XYZ file of C-alpha atoms in Angstrom:
522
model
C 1.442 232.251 -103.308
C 4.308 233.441 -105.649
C 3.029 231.937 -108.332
C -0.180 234.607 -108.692
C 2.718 237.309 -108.552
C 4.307 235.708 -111.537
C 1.176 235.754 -113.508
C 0.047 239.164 -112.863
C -0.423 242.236 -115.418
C 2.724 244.491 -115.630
C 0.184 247.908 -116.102
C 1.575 250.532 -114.682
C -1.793 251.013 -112.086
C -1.086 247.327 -111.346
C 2.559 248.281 -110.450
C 1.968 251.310 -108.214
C -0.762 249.083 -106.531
C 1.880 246.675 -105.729
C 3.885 249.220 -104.540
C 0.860 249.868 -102.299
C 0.878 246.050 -101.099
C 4.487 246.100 -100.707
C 4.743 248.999 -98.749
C 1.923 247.973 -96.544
C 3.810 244.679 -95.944
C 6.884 246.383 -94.913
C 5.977 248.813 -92.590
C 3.097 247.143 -90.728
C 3.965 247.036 -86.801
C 7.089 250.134 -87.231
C 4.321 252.581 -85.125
C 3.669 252.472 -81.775
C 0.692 251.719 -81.429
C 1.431 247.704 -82.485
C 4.047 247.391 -79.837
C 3.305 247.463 -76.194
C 5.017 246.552 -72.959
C 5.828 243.102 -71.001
C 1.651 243.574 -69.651
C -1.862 244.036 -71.759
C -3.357 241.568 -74.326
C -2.195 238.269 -75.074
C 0.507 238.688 -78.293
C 1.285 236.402 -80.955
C 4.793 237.232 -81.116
C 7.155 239.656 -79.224
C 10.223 240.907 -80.780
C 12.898 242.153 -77.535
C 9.610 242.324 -75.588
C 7.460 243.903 -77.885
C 4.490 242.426 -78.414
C 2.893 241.855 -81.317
C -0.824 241.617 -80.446
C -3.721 238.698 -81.191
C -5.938 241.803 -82.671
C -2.902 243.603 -84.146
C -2.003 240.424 -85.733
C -5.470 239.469 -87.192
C -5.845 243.120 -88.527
C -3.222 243.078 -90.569
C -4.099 239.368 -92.004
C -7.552 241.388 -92.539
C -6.037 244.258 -93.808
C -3.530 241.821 -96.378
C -6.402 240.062 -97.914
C -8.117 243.403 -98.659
C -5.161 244.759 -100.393
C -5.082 241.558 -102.404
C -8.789 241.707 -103.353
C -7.955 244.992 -105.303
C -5.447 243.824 -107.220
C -6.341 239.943 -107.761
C -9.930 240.397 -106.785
C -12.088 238.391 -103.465
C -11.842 234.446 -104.849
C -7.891 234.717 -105.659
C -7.354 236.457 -102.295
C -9.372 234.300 -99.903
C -7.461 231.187 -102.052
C -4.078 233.418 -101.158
C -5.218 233.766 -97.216
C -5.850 230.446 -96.887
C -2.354 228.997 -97.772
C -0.314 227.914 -94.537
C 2.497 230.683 -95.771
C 0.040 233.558 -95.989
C -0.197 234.093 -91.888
C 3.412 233.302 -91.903
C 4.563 235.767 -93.978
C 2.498 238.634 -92.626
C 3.910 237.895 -89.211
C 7.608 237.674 -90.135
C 7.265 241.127 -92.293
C 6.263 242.589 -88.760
C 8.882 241.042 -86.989
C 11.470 241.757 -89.482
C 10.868 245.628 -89.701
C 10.442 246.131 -86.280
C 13.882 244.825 -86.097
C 14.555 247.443 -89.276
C 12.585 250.143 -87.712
C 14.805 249.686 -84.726
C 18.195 249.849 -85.799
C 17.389 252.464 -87.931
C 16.400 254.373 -84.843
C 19.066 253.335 -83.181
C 21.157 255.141 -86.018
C 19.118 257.879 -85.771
C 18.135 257.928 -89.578
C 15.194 260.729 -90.668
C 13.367 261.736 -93.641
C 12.868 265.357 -94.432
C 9.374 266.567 -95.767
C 11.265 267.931 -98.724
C 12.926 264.372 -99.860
C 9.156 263.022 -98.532
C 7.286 264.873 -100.894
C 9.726 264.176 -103.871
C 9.161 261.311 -103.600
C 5.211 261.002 -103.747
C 5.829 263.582 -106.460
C 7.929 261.204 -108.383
C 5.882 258.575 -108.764
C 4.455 258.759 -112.392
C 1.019 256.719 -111.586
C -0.041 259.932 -109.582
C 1.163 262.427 -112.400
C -0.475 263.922 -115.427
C 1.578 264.571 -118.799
C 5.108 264.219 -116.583
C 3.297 266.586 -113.412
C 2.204 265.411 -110.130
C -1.442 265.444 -110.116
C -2.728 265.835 -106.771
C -6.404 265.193 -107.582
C -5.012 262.002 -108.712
C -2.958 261.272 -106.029
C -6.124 261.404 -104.056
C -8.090 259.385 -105.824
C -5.951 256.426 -106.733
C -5.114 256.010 -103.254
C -9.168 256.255 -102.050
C -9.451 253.665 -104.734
C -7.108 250.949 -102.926
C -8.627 251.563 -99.323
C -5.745 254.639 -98.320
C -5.346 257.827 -97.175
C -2.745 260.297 -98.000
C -1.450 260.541 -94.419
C -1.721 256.489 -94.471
C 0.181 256.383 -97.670
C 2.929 259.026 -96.624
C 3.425 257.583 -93.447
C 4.236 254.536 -94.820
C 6.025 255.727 -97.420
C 8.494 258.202 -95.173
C 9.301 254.975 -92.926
C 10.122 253.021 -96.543
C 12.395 255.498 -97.193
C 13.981 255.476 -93.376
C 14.739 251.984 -93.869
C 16.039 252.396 -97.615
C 18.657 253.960 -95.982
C 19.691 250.847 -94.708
C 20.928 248.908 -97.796
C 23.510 251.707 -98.828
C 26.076 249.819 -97.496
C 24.976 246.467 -98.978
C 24.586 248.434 -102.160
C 28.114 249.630 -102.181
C 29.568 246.140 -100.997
C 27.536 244.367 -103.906
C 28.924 246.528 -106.465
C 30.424 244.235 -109.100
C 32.948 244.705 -112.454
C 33.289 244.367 -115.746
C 35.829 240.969 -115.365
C 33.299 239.967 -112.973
C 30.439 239.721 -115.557
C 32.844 238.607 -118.441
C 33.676 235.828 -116.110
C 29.848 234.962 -115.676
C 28.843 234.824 -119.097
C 32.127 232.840 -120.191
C 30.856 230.544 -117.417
C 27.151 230.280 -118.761
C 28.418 229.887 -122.675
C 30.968 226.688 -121.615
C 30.683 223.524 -123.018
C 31.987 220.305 -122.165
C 32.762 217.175 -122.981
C 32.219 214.635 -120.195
C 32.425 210.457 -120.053
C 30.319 208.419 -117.141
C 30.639 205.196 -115.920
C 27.911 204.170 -113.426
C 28.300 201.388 -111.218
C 24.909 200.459 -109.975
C 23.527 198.858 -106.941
C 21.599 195.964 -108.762
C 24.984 194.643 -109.925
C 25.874 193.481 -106.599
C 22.294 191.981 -105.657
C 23.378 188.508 -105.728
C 26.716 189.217 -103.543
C 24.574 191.660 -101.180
C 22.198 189.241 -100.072
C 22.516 188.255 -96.077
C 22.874 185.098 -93.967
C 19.762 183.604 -91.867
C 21.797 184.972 -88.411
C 22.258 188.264 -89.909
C 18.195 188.574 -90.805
C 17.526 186.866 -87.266
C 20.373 189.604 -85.292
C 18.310 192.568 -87.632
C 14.942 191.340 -86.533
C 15.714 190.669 -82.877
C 17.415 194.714 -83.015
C 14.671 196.162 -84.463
C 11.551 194.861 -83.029
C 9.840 198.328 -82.645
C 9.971 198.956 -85.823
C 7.891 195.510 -86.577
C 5.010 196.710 -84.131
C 1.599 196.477 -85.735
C -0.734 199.275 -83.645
C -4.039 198.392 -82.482
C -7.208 197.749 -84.662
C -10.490 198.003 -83.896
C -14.252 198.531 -85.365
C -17.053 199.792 -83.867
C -20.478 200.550 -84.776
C -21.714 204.317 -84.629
C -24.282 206.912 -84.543
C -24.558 210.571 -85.302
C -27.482 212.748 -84.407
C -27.821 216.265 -85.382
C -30.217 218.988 -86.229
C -30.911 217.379 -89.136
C -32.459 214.766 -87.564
C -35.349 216.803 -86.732
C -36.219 218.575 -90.033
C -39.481 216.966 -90.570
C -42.004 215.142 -88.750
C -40.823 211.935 -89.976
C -37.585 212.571 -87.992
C -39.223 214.457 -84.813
C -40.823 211.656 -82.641
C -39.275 212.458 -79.473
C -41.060 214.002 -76.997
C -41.497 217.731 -76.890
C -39.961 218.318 -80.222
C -42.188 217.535 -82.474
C -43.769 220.853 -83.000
C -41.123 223.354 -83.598
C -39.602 220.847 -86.292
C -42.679 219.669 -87.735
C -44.484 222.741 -88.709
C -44.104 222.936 -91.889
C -42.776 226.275 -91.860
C -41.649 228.182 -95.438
C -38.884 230.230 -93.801
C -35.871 227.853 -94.125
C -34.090 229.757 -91.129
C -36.841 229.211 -89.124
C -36.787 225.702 -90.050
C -33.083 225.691 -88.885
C -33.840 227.258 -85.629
C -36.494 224.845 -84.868
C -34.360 221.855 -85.732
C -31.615 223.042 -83.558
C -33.496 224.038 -80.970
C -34.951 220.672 -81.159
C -31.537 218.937 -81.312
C -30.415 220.590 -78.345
C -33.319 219.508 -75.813
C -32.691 216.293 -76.823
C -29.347 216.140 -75.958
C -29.367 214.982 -72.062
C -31.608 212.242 -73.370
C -29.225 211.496 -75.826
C -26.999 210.834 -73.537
C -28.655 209.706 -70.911
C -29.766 206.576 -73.070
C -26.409 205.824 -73.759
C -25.646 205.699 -70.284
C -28.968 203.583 -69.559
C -28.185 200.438 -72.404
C -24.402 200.429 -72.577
C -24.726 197.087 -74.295
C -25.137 198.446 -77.780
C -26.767 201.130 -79.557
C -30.301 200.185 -80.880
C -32.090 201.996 -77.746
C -30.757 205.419 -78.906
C -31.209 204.435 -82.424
C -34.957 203.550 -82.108
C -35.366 206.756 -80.060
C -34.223 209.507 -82.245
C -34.567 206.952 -86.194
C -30.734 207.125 -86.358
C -28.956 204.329 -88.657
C -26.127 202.237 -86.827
C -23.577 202.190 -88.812
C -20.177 200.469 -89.012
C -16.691 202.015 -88.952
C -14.960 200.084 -90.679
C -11.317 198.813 -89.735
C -9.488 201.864 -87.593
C -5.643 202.170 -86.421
C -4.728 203.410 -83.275
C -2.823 206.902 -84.669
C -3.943 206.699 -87.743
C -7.457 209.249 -88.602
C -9.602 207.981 -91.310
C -9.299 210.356 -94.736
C -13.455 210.731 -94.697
C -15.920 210.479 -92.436
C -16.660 211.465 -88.062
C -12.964 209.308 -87.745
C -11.117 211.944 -89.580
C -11.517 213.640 -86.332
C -8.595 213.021 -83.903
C -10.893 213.197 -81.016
C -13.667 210.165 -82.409
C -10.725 208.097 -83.020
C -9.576 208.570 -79.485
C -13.039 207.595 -78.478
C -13.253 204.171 -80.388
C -9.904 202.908 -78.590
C -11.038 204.352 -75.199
C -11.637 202.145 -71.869
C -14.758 201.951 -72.038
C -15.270 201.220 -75.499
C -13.006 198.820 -75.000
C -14.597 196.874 -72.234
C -17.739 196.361 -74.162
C -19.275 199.362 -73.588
C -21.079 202.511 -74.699
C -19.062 205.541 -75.574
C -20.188 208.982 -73.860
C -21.145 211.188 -76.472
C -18.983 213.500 -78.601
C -19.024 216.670 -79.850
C -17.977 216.903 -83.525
C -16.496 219.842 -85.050
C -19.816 220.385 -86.857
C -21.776 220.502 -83.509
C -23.333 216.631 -84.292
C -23.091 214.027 -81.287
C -20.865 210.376 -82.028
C -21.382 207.704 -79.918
C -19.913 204.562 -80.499
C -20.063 201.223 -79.568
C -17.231 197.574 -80.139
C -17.511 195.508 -82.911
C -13.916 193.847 -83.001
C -10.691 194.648 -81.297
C -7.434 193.447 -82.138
C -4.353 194.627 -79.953
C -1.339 196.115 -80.894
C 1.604 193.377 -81.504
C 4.599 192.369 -83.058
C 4.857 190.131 -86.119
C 6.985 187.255 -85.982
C 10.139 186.610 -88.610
C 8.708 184.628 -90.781
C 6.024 187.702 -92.066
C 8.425 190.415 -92.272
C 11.511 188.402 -93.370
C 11.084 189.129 -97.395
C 11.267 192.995 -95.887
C 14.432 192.819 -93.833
C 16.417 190.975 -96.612
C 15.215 193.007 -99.283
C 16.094 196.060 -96.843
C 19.725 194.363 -95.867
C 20.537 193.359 -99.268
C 19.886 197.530 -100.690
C 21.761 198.653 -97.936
C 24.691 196.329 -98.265
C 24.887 196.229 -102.204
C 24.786 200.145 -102.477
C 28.060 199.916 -99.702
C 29.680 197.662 -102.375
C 28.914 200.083 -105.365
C 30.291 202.699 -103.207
C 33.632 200.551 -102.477
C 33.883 199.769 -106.390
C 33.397 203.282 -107.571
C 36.506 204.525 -105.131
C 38.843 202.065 -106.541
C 38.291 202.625 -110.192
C 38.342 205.926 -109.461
C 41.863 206.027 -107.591
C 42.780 203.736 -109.581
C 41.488 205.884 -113.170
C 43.142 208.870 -111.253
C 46.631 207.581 -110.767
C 46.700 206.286 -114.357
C 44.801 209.317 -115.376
C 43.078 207.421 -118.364
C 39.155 206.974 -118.618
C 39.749 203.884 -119.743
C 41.015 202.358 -116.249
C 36.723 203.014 -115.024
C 35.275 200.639 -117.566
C 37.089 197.499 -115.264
C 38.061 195.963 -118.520
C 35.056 195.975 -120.061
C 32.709 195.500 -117.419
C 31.361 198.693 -117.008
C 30.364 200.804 -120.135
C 31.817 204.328 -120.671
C 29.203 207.110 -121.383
C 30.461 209.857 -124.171
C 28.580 213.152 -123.523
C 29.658 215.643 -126.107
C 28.784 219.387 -126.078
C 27.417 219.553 -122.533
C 26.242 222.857 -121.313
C 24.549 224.213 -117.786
C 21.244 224.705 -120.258
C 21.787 221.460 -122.255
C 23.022 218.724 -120.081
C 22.843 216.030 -123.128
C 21.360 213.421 -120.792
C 23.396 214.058 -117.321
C 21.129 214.149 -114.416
C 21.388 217.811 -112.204
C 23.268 216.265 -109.245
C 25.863 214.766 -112.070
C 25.864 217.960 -114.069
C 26.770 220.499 -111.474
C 29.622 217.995 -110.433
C 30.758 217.975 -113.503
C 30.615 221.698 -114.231
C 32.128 222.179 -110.657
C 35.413 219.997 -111.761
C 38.412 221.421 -112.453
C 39.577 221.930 -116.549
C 41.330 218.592 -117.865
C 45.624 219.767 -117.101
C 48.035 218.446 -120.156
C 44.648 216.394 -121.386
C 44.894 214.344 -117.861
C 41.083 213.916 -117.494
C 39.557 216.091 -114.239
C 37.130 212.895 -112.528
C 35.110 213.128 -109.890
C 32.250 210.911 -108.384
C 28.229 211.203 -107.522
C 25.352 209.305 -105.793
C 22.874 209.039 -108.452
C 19.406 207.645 -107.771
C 20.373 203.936 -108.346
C 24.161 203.525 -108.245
C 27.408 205.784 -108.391
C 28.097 207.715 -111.285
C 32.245 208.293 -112.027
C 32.627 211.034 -113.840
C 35.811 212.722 -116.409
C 35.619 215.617 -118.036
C 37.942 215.360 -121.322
C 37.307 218.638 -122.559
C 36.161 222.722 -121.850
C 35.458 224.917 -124.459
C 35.083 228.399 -123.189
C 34.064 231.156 -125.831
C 36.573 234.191 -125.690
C 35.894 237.098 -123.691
C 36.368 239.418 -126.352
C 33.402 237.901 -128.360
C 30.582 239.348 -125.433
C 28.548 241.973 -126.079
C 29.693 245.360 -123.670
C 25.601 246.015 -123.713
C 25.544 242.031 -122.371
C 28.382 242.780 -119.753
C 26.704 245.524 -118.453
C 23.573 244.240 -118.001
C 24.841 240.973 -116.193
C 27.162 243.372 -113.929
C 23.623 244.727 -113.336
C 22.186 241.764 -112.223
C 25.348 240.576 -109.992
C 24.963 243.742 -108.169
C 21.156 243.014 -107.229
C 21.475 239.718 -106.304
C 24.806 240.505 -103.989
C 22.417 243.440 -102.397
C 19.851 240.756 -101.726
C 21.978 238.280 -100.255
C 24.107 241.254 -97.968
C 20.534 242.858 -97.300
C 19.293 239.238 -96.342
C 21.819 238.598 -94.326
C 22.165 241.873 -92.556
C 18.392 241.262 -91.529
C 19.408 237.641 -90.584
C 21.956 239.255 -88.522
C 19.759 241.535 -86.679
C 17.364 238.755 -85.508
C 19.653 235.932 -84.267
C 20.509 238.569 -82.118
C 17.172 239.738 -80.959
C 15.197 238.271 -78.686
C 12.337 236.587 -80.869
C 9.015 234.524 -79.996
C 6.311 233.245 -81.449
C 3.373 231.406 -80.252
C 3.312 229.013 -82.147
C -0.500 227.597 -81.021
C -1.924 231.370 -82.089
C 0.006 231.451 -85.503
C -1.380 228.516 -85.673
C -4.815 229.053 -85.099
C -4.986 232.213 -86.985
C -3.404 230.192 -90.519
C -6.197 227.836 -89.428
C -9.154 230.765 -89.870
């Protein structure tokens, strides 16, 4: 979802209306009317028995989408409210500031009219060459779905909680050193040399015994387990089976489906009208030939069809089997013994029945068809161990010499020279390696500082031979004072994160997890 908020306009409209979005994010849920008692309606989530209400809940999701259709228009929002994080979010921004809204209560923080309507005055989308416009006001905020008692309401509670991050303001304060420090630490280079030892080099040595693939196999039967198979053959009847007289030759349906009617609803009445008298029958012949499915097919023109192989577990991608509950039906008893399936419901209202074409049960396969798999497994596992072992001794042993040289194992292992190597410009390492490397001490007399990593196909030993650091004199004051500026914001973020963090492991919190569910679902 971030990514739209990346891409959009910086006008200032656009920026006042996401002031609008943000503040309606924030403060949903701080009123009473969202929280109620331990009784009433069933509640999504309840924050130190507070609930947060089903309709509450859905209201705001409403009301979130139709703050994003302003500013991103219908088609990006509904694309927005569909994402799994969209319900998510809306429901932690209630929890959150009722948490907020309470401990600033508790603290007994207020907002004066005066400092209230400073504030709205302030704001330079509702002003007119530098003076608050209150025509404008008005209609910028009837333009995004608000009211000025909406707006101000929201806007007074904003600046209730505000109150809260002075202190994590003050704490996040940072100096002049501090940002020297940070951009000496962004302009270092480096010069590093690698030496990886990789897994494949111990292949041969790695490879196990016959008794250690037979003690592996005999350990971890489960995991050798092939689930049940089986096909069946199927049919699905709908209203769509009784659009037309060619399709309505049942009994007592033909003339509501077959009349040729213009109106297309009527039409779709008719067939589902049709589709649901026939639905006992349906049944009921399934019931009368359990031996297969041709009576029922004949009956109603349906084509059997086949399946296809299924795993127990395991839904089909496409099709009435990408439904959980058809699966279920094609492994159940009765299938299984030979016989009809009762008829199913699917998601779209159609009836599945189903009838056995093969069955094979779950089992376990024997050595000889998984043994390429266990030594291949064995022989990974044990020749990344002896990397592992290889890398720690050359790298004592490099340490205690403290010469790069001591890594290459006479010769057998090539050294790596990385010259120049920035945080922006890693000159080849890969981002594990290079934060390692950037994380090691300076080199001390010109000992090499060497360290090692897990890379994606061995172990990578590591010395860095040189730093470079620019001197501190050379940075701009304007460049100081603008990274001071950013260390302070992103220490009040973290302290204002975890201040928030604080206030909910210590709250009692729940969430239903089946109705978040089912409303991300919607």
């Amino acid at each position: 979802m971030m990514d739209v908020f990346r891409n959009f306009g910086q006008s200032f409209i656009a920026k006042i209306i996401m002031v609008l979005i943000a503040l309606s994010f924030v403060l949903w849920g701080v009123s009473g009317y969202l929280m109620s008692g331990s009784s009433g309606p069933a509640a999504v989530a309840s924050v130190n028995g507070q609930k947060i209400t089903e309709a509450v809940f859905h209201k705001r999701l409403e009301e979130a989408q139709e703050r994003y259709s302003h500013v991103f228009g219908a088609a990006t929002a509904a694309k927005m409210a569909q994402q799994s994080s969209f319900a998510h979010d809306v429901l932690n921004g209630l929890i959150d500031n009722i948490l907020l809204g309470t401990e600033a209560g508790r603290l007994g923080l207020q907002v004066s009219d005066t400092a209230l309507a400073k504030k709205v005055e302030a704001i330079p989308a509702f002003q007119e060459k530098g003076v608050f416009s209150k025509a404008k006001y008005q209609k910028l905020l009837a333009a995004n779905g608000m009211t000025p008692a909406q707006f101000e309401g929201m806007l007074r509670e904003s600046m209730r909680l505000e109150q809260l991050q002075v202190i994590p303001q003050i704490i996040a304060s940072a100096s002049d050193q501090a940002a020297t420090e940070v951009w000496g630490w962004s302009q270092e280079y480096r010069d590093i040399k690698t030496v990886t030892i990789t897994d494949a080099h111990f292949a041969e040595q790695a490879k196990p015994d016959t008794a250690e693939v037979q003690s592996f196999y005999q350990s971890h039967l489960s995991e050798f387990h092939l689930p049940a198979e089986v096909e069946v053959h199927y049919v699905v009847m709908g209203p769509h089976n009784f659009l037309g007289a060619n399709q309505a030759s049942a009994k007592g349906v033909t003339a509501a489906a077959a009349s040729g009617s213009k109106n297309s609803e009527q039409a779709d009445q008719a067939a589902e009208n049709a589709f649901q008298a026939q639905v006992e029958n349906f049944k009921d012949r399934l019931f009368s030939s359990p031996d297969g499915l041709q009576s029922v097919a004949k009956a109603y023109h349906l084509t059997i069809e086949s399946s296809g192989q299924l795993t127990a577990g395991k839904q089909a991608s496409s099709g009435p089997f990408s439904d959980p509950k058809a699966l279920d039906l094609a492994f159940s008893k009765a299938v299984l013994a030979g016989k009809n399936s009762s008829a199913l419901t699917l998601k779209n209202g159609d009836l599945l029945a189903v009838h056995l074409l093969h069955y094979t049960p779950g089992r376990a396969q024997t050595l000889a068809a998984v043994k390429n798999q266990i030594v291949a497994q064995l022989t990974a596992e044990k020749a990344t161990q002896l990397a592992k072992s290889k890398a720690e001794a050359l790298l004592a042993s490099a340490r205690k010499a403290g010469k790069v040289e001591v890594l290459t194992a006479d010769g057998t292992y090539p050294v790596q020279v990385h010259l120049n190597v920035t945080r922006k410009d890693a000159r080849g390492l890969y981002p594990t390696l290079l934060s390692a490397a950037f994380d090691a001490p300076a080199p001390i007399k010109h000992i090499p500082s060497m360290g090692m990593v897990r890379g994606q196909n061995g172990y990578t030993i590591f010395a860095v031979t040189q730093v470079m650091a620019p001197s501190s004199v050379a940075v701009n004051p304007k460049v100081t004072a603008e990274i001071r500026a950013s260390l302070e914001e992103q220490r009040g973020r973290l302290l204002s994160a975890a201040y928030l963090r604080y206030l909910r492991d210590h709250a009692k919190v729940k969430i239903d997890a089946a109705k978040l569910a089912a409303a991300t679902s919607q």
